[in-house]
């Protein structure tokens, strides 16, 4: 009876809501009181054919409207700053007075002086810059639709004309064009004209991989600092061009929430962010509260989220004299959804996002001089910190891998940081750095704090809870040699400035056509790209399991690749041309060998294996982590030029798996495969194939008795019989390992370790899966050390558990191998230092001696 009564009550509420929804779907519902609008500026409905909130605007519709506004208003100009992977335009509107529009270059020049402690710019008359960014997560749609209203209001409201003399708005309506379009298509395709707020409705439950991410299923809100994707690189360039004072970052959260605005939890700010940043964020928050009070919306602040990881859109500005502000709106996901507060309409969620854009504008107007002063003083303080710092620069590089070194240099250059390349070999504290394979980053520059955040190691923290990763030490992520340079040794060697257009060095073939054979080292980052391209052309590609010394004395380490014409019938000249192209595009040197009678082992040695061209499938959908599947897809597709099949899990039992010789199971839940799926995979592995399993995929394989992976599962005993209820969340949250860097030991004589110079390696992990080493000691090519913590946070109890456990383990099934990985080697596309572990499993898994894996 109770349930029936509740359903009747909700039906009445829903009926009232639908009536009120009709009232909401007018422009007047959104627009603030007291404003009049220029009739020459088109409304969203006049261009799109529907009122904001009636449908989810697709990305092309958003761009179409922004173009219409720019064409109609002298306050607005529009710029395409780049394109997404799916070639959708990234547009930014510059909204300000016509006078400012005619002086934008001069304004930018003056703003650059804010970063120069000696310049002393006039902050009293300097315009403030506010960046309004919407929908970095494509399935958080209230913000991108609020951007339509923001563009209209700022372009057409007559009463703000004078305010725009002192404010420049950079309006970025869709930070994630591909995700926005994917989600809008899903929701609009499943919308009923009679709205249904049932959370079980198909409209409100997207199909895998959902619209949050970009084309390769990456979370772009974690990419501001790594800048590995075109959407981020284009946006970071525009940020550095303008140096905004305020950076708005609009998001959504769970349906049964209210509205959050920063500041977040005070104890969870990064120590490099000054306290004044928090105080100004809180002051701006009072404007949000006033505006939300006016429309009666529930909200909260300072109780959730943090400002620690500088790779997020609301935190990246904080280390550069700007104020990043996160907004989180309870999501309707579709057009209407039941919530504990009653029916939540799409229009209501849009209005809250729009209202906090207006409150931010009011704060900008009132705090203009204060915020410009803060940015100027921020960089004056930076200068003082540098002067007091005994470290004056960082040096990093790799003697054997110019590729990884280049990619770290490339990231650094994205952020308006000066960088210098080494022009002569030097040795610092016993570590050799080679010319053109090492870089120096001086700390005496405006981005001092950002540089420190990229290179520092930190293992003690004010708070033990993190919304994201607790460590991102860049040279560790790239597995590069690096160290601090003091003032005494900063000028040890000659250097030259690096241009922003730095590119990967071109490789060469050393020798002539018609050689006996050709060989290249596996150490270079793009060696797998070269190997695959030559296999794909039909050449014979082999791997050496022992060292080879060439006739001229060059030593080639284990894992070196030998290339011959094989059964191909091409001419020596054509073969040489293909080798040159592989060397050039991969940045590696290929050596011509005049004889097979080399030292160490000969080129016909049984210690050299013929490699099969990888035919790869990545399991996707179902319970698979889309992020980890996307990381592998991106690595193959964007970097290595290797095709990979995205194989839906529900198709596995119907597919002829014999067309693949490598299958990757990303972290995820594989219970849907069942016993039949496990048996099919086991039979496929047995036929001399390689399965790579990450994270929970290893647990599933163990449960199905496909592989014998074992884990530490002992429950913790709590000696206390009573604890404070209020402490529960913090106590349990402190045991989460959200993202930390650990020291590991790699066997570089094992095929998984080929291409690495030494066995000391940094591994990134999130989660508390503790892999017990295999009883066969040869099956543990990579384990954690007894002193594993390198950088970041881990709970003391978990630190004890992780010591001397496994990170990579190999098992044999029939004639095939399973390579289990406890840590993610491809994390967020910027963990270049462990990509090769994954690629080694792909290329060399087939060659691992079965006796070492049983």
mmCIF file of N, CA and C in Angstrom, residues 277-346:
data_model
loop_
_atom_site.group_PDB
_atom_site.id
_atom_site.type_symbol
_atom_site.label_atom_id
_atom_site.label_comp_id
_atom_site.label_asym_id
_atom_site.label_seq_id
_atom_site.Cartn_x
_atom_site.Cartn_y
_atom_site.Cartn_z
ATOM 1 N N UNK A 277 44.883 32.539 -3.302
ATOM 2 C CA UNK A 277 44.022 31.981 -4.344
ATOM 3 C C UNK A 277 42.726 31.458 -3.731
ATOM 4 N N UNK A 278 42.848 30.708 -2.632
ATOM 5 C CA UNK A 278 41.673 30.178 -1.948
ATOM 6 C C UNK A 278 40.781 31.306 -1.451
ATOM 7 N N UNK A 279 41.384 32.354 -0.897
ATOM 8 C CA UNK A 279 40.601 33.472 -0.367
ATOM 9 C C UNK A 279 39.829 34.187 -1.470
ATOM 10 N N UNK A 280 40.462 34.371 -2.623
ATOM 11 C CA UNK A 280 39.766 35.022 -3.737
ATOM 12 C C UNK A 280 38.681 34.127 -4.313
ATOM 13 N N UNK A 281 38.939 32.819 -4.357
ATOM 14 C CA UNK A 281 37.911 31.887 -4.827
ATOM 15 C C UNK A 281 36.697 31.938 -3.914
ATOM 16 N N UNK A 282 36.942 32.008 -2.615
ATOM 17 C CA UNK A 282 35.846 32.098 -1.649
ATOM 18 C C UNK A 282 35.091 33.416 -1.804
ATOM 19 N N UNK A 283 35.800 34.495 -2.064
ATOM 20 C CA UNK A 283 35.140 35.792 -2.261
ATOM 21 C C UNK A 283 34.259 35.767 -3.507
ATOM 22 N N UNK A 284 34.764 35.160 -4.580
ATOM 23 C CA UNK A 284 33.959 35.024 -5.799
ATOM 24 C C UNK A 284 32.752 34.132 -5.511
ATOM 25 N N UNK A 285 32.940 33.116 -4.657
ATOM 26 C CA UNK A 285 31.844 32.216 -4.309
ATOM 27 C C UNK A 285 30.658 32.935 -3.692
ATOM 28 N N UNK A 286 30.899 34.030 -3.023
ATOM 29 C CA UNK A 286 29.790 34.770 -2.418
ATOM 30 C C UNK A 286 28.883 35.381 -3.493
ATOM 31 N N UNK A 287 29.449 35.690 -4.650
ATOM 32 C CA UNK A 287 28.627 36.165 -5.765
ATOM 33 C C UNK A 287 27.744 35.030 -6.283
ATOM 34 N N UNK A 288 28.310 33.816 -6.359
ATOM 35 C CA UNK A 288 27.498 32.681 -6.794
ATOM 36 C C UNK A 288 26.347 32.449 -5.823
ATOM 37 N N UNK A 289 26.649 32.509 -4.533
ATOM 38 C CA UNK A 289 25.612 32.276 -3.526
ATOM 39 C C UNK A 289 24.484 33.289 -3.664
ATOM 40 N N UNK A 290 24.820 34.547 -3.864
ATOM 41 C CA UNK A 290 23.805 35.588 -3.990
ATOM 42 C C UNK A 290 22.890 35.325 -5.183
ATOM 43 N N UNK A 291 23.474 34.941 -6.317
ATOM 44 C CA UNK A 291 22.669 34.703 -7.517
ATOM 45 C C UNK A 291 21.825 33.438 -7.402
ATOM 46 N N UNK A 292 22.380 32.396 -6.789
ATOM 47 C CA UNK A 292 21.608 31.165 -6.619
ATOM 48 C C UNK A 292 20.511 31.343 -5.574
ATOM 49 N N UNK A 293 20.773 32.153 -4.547
ATOM 50 C CA UNK A 293 19.722 32.483 -3.582
ATOM 51 C C UNK A 293 18.536 33.139 -4.282
ATOM 52 N N UNK A 294 18.838 33.999 -5.221
ATOM 53 C CA UNK A 294 17.796 34.768 -5.902
ATOM 54 C C UNK A 294 16.818 33.861 -6.645
ATOM 55 N N UNK A 295 17.341 32.745 -7.201
ATOM 56 C CA UNK A 295 16.441 31.842 -7.943
ATOM 57 C C UNK A 295 16.039 30.626 -7.108
ATOM 58 N N UNK A 296 16.477 30.580 -5.841
ATOM 59 C CA UNK A 296 16.036 29.523 -4.932
ATOM 60 C C UNK A 296 16.683 28.178 -5.149
ATOM 61 N N UNK A 297 17.885 28.126 -5.706
ATOM 62 C CA UNK A 297 18.559 26.851 -5.944
ATOM 63 C C UNK A 297 19.377 26.431 -4.724
ATOM 64 N N UNK A 298 19.366 25.148 -4.443
ATOM 65 C CA UNK A 298 20.196 24.606 -3.378
ATOM 66 C C UNK A 298 21.645 24.497 -3.857
ATOM 67 N N UNK A 299 22.593 24.718 -2.948
ATOM 68 C CA UNK A 299 24.003 24.675 -3.327
ATOM 69 C C UNK A 299 24.861 24.413 -2.104
ATOM 70 N N UNK A 300 26.134 24.141 -2.335
ATOM 71 C CA UNK A 300 27.101 24.030 -1.241
ATOM 72 C C UNK A 300 28.498 24.312 -1.779
ATOM 73 N N UNK A 301 29.436 24.505 -0.850
ATOM 74 C CA UNK A 301 30.814 24.826 -1.205
ATOM 75 C C UNK A 301 31.726 24.340 -0.090
ATOM 76 N N UNK A 302 33.004 24.116 -0.404
ATOM 77 C CA UNK A 302 34.063 23.767 0.551
ATOM 78 C C UNK A 302 33.874 22.409 1.229
ATOM 79 N N UNK A 303 32.995 21.556 0.701
ATOM 80 C CA UNK A 303 32.765 20.249 1.324
ATOM 81 C C UNK A 303 33.154 19.086 0.419
ATOM 82 N N UNK A 304 33.473 19.358 -0.825
ATOM 83 C CA UNK A 304 33.830 18.296 -1.768
ATOM 84 C C UNK A 304 34.935 18.799 -2.696
ATOM 85 N N UNK A 305 35.518 17.844 -3.417
ATOM 86 C CA UNK A 305 36.492 18.150 -4.462
ATOM 87 C C UNK A 305 37.766 18.780 -3.869
ATOM 88 N N UNK A 306 38.781 18.837 -4.703
ATOM 89 C CA UNK A 306 40.037 19.422 -4.248
ATOM 90 C C UNK A 306 40.671 20.233 -5.372
ATOM 91 N N UNK A 307 41.784 20.862 -5.066
ATOM 92 C CA UNK A 307 42.562 21.634 -6.033
ATOM 93 C C UNK A 307 44.007 21.186 -5.950
ATOM 94 N N UNK A 308 44.238 19.887 -6.187
ATOM 95 C CA UNK A 308 45.589 19.358 -6.030
ATOM 96 C C UNK A 308 46.258 19.080 -7.377
ATOM 97 N N UNK A 309 45.631 18.287 -8.217
ATOM 98 C CA UNK A 309 46.257 17.899 -9.488
ATOM 99 C C UNK A 309 46.129 19.029 -10.508
ATOM 100 N N UNK A 310 47.257 19.512 -11.002
ATOM 101 C CA UNK A 310 47.250 20.657 -11.920
ATOM 102 C C UNK A 310 46.863 20.285 -13.353
ATOM 103 N N UNK A 311 46.461 19.064 -13.569
ATOM 104 C CA UNK A 311 46.007 18.673 -14.900
ATOM 105 C C UNK A 311 44.527 18.877 -15.124
ATOM 106 N N UNK A 312 43.801 19.387 -14.123
ATOM 107 C CA UNK A 312 42.363 19.626 -14.257
ATOM 108 C C UNK A 312 42.108 21.079 -14.646
ATOM 109 N N UNK A 313 40.990 21.300 -15.338
ATOM 110 C CA UNK A 313 40.673 22.636 -15.833
ATOM 111 C C UNK A 313 40.457 23.659 -14.747
ATOM 112 N N UNK A 314 40.022 23.230 -13.564
ATOM 113 C CA UNK A 314 39.790 24.184 -12.476
ATOM 114 C C UNK A 314 41.024 24.369 -11.610
ATOM 115 N N UNK A 315 42.084 23.577 -11.836
ATOM 116 C CA UNK A 315 43.288 23.648 -11.006
ATOM 117 C C UNK A 315 44.503 24.132 -11.791
ATOM 118 N N UNK A 316 44.559 23.800 -13.070
ATOM 119 C CA UNK A 316 45.652 24.275 -13.931
ATOM 120 C C UNK A 316 45.851 25.791 -13.807
ATOM 121 N N UNK A 317 44.781 26.613 -13.764
ATOM 122 C CA UNK A 317 44.993 28.064 -13.644
ATOM 123 C C UNK A 317 45.619 28.488 -12.316
ATOM 124 N N UNK A 318 45.391 27.692 -11.256
ATOM 125 C CA UNK A 318 45.777 28.120 -9.913
ATOM 126 C C UNK A 318 47.279 28.232 -9.719
ATOM 127 N N UNK A 319 48.054 27.560 -10.538
ATOM 128 C CA UNK A 319 49.504 27.608 -10.404
ATOM 129 C C UNK A 319 50.095 28.653 -11.352
ATOM 130 N N UNK A 320 49.198 29.504 -11.918
ATOM 131 C CA UNK A 320 49.640 30.505 -12.891
ATOM 132 C C UNK A 320 49.002 31.872 -12.641
ATOM 133 N N UNK A 321 48.660 32.125 -11.387
ATOM 134 C CA UNK A 321 48.155 33.448 -11.023
ATOM 135 C C UNK A 321 46.719 33.690 -11.404
ATOM 136 N N UNK A 322 46.021 32.656 -11.827
ATOM 137 C CA UNK A 322 44.619 32.757 -12.212
ATOM 138 C C UNK A 322 43.774 32.084 -11.139
ATOM 139 N N UNK A 323 42.458 32.229 -11.250
ATOM 140 C CA UNK A 323 41.528 31.600 -10.322
ATOM 141 C C UNK A 323 40.684 30.608 -11.115
ATOM 142 N N UNK A 324 40.933 29.322 -10.895
ATOM 143 C CA UNK A 324 40.108 28.301 -11.525
ATOM 144 C C UNK A 324 38.909 27.999 -10.650
ATOM 145 N N UNK A 325 37.736 27.890 -11.265
ATOM 146 C CA UNK A 325 36.514 27.666 -10.482
ATOM 147 C C UNK A 325 35.743 26.496 -11.076
ATOM 148 N N UNK A 326 35.556 25.471 -10.265
ATOM 149 C CA UNK A 326 34.774 24.298 -10.638
ATOM 150 C C UNK A 326 33.315 24.504 -10.247
ATOM 151 N N UNK A 327 32.414 24.207 -11.177
ATOM 152 C CA UNK A 327 30.984 24.156 -10.896
ATOM 153 C C UNK A 327 30.505 22.730 -11.160
ATOM 154 N N UNK A 328 29.698 22.198 -10.269
ATOM 155 C CA UNK A 328 29.124 20.859 -10.434
ATOM 156 C C UNK A 328 27.616 20.935 -10.230
ATOM 157 N N UNK A 329 26.871 20.649 -11.290
ATOM 158 C CA UNK A 329 25.421 20.692 -11.264
ATOM 159 C C UNK A 329 24.864 19.271 -11.245
ATOM 160 N N UNK A 330 23.884 19.017 -10.379
ATOM 161 C CA UNK A 330 23.191 17.727 -10.417
ATOM 162 C C UNK A 330 22.638 17.501 -11.823
ATOM 163 N N UNK A 331 22.872 16.307 -12.360
ATOM 164 C CA UNK A 331 22.579 16.064 -13.778
ATOM 165 C C UNK A 331 21.216 15.424 -13.994
ATOM 166 N N UNK A 332 20.499 15.949 -14.959
ATOM 167 C CA UNK A 332 19.273 15.277 -15.401
ATOM 168 C C UNK A 332 19.601 14.194 -16.416
ATOM 169 N N UNK A 333 20.824 14.196 -16.931
ATOM 170 C CA UNK A 333 21.328 13.280 -17.954
ATOM 171 C C UNK A 333 20.536 13.362 -19.257
ATOM 172 N N UNK A 334 19.244 13.315 -19.170
ATOM 173 C CA UNK A 334 18.422 13.529 -20.362
ATOM 174 C C UNK A 334 17.603 14.792 -20.185
ATOM 175 N N UNK A 335 16.332 14.725 -20.546
ATOM 176 C CA UNK A 335 15.474 15.913 -20.469
ATOM 177 C C UNK A 335 14.702 15.993 -19.159
ATOM 178 N N UNK A 336 14.552 14.847 -18.480
ATOM 179 C CA UNK A 336 13.845 14.821 -17.197
ATOM 180 C C UNK A 336 14.258 13.558 -16.461
ATOM 181 N N UNK A 337 14.538 13.704 -15.152
ATOM 182 C CA UNK A 337 14.851 12.517 -14.353
ATOM 183 C C UNK A 337 14.375 12.711 -12.924
ATOM 184 N N UNK A 338 13.817 11.629 -12.366
ATOM 185 C CA UNK A 338 13.430 11.653 -10.968
ATOM 186 C C UNK A 338 14.665 11.848 -10.091
ATOM 187 N N UNK A 339 14.500 12.585 -9.010
ATOM 188 C CA UNK A 339 15.563 12.724 -8.022
ATOM 189 C C UNK A 339 14.941 12.785 -6.645
ATOM 190 N N UNK A 340 15.770 12.719 -5.613
ATOM 191 C CA UNK A 340 15.242 12.769 -4.251
ATOM 192 C C UNK A 340 14.641 14.135 -3.940
ATOM 193 N N UNK A 341 14.953 15.130 -4.785
ATOM 194 C CA UNK A 341 14.396 16.468 -4.591
ATOM 195 C C UNK A 341 13.171 16.708 -5.466
ATOM 196 N N UNK A 342 12.734 15.670 -6.168
ATOM 197 C CA UNK A 342 11.639 15.829 -7.107
ATOM 198 C C UNK A 342 12.145 15.733 -8.534
ATOM 199 N N UNK A 343 11.267 15.874 -9.507
ATOM 200 C CA UNK A 343 11.696 15.771 -10.909
ATOM 201 C C UNK A 343 12.727 16.846 -11.254
ATOM 202 N N UNK A 344 13.822 16.416 -11.849
ATOM 203 C CA UNK A 344 14.895 17.330 -12.230
ATOM 204 C C UNK A 344 14.840 17.537 -13.734
ATOM 205 N N UNK A 345 14.591 18.755 -14.144
ATOM 206 C CA UNK A 345 14.457 19.043 -15.574
ATOM 207 C C UNK A 345 15.779 19.529 -16.154
ATOM 208 N N UNK A 346 15.918 19.276 -17.431
ATOM 209 C CA UNK A 346 17.103 19.738 -18.149
ATOM 210 C C UNK A 346 17.201 21.258 -18.069
#
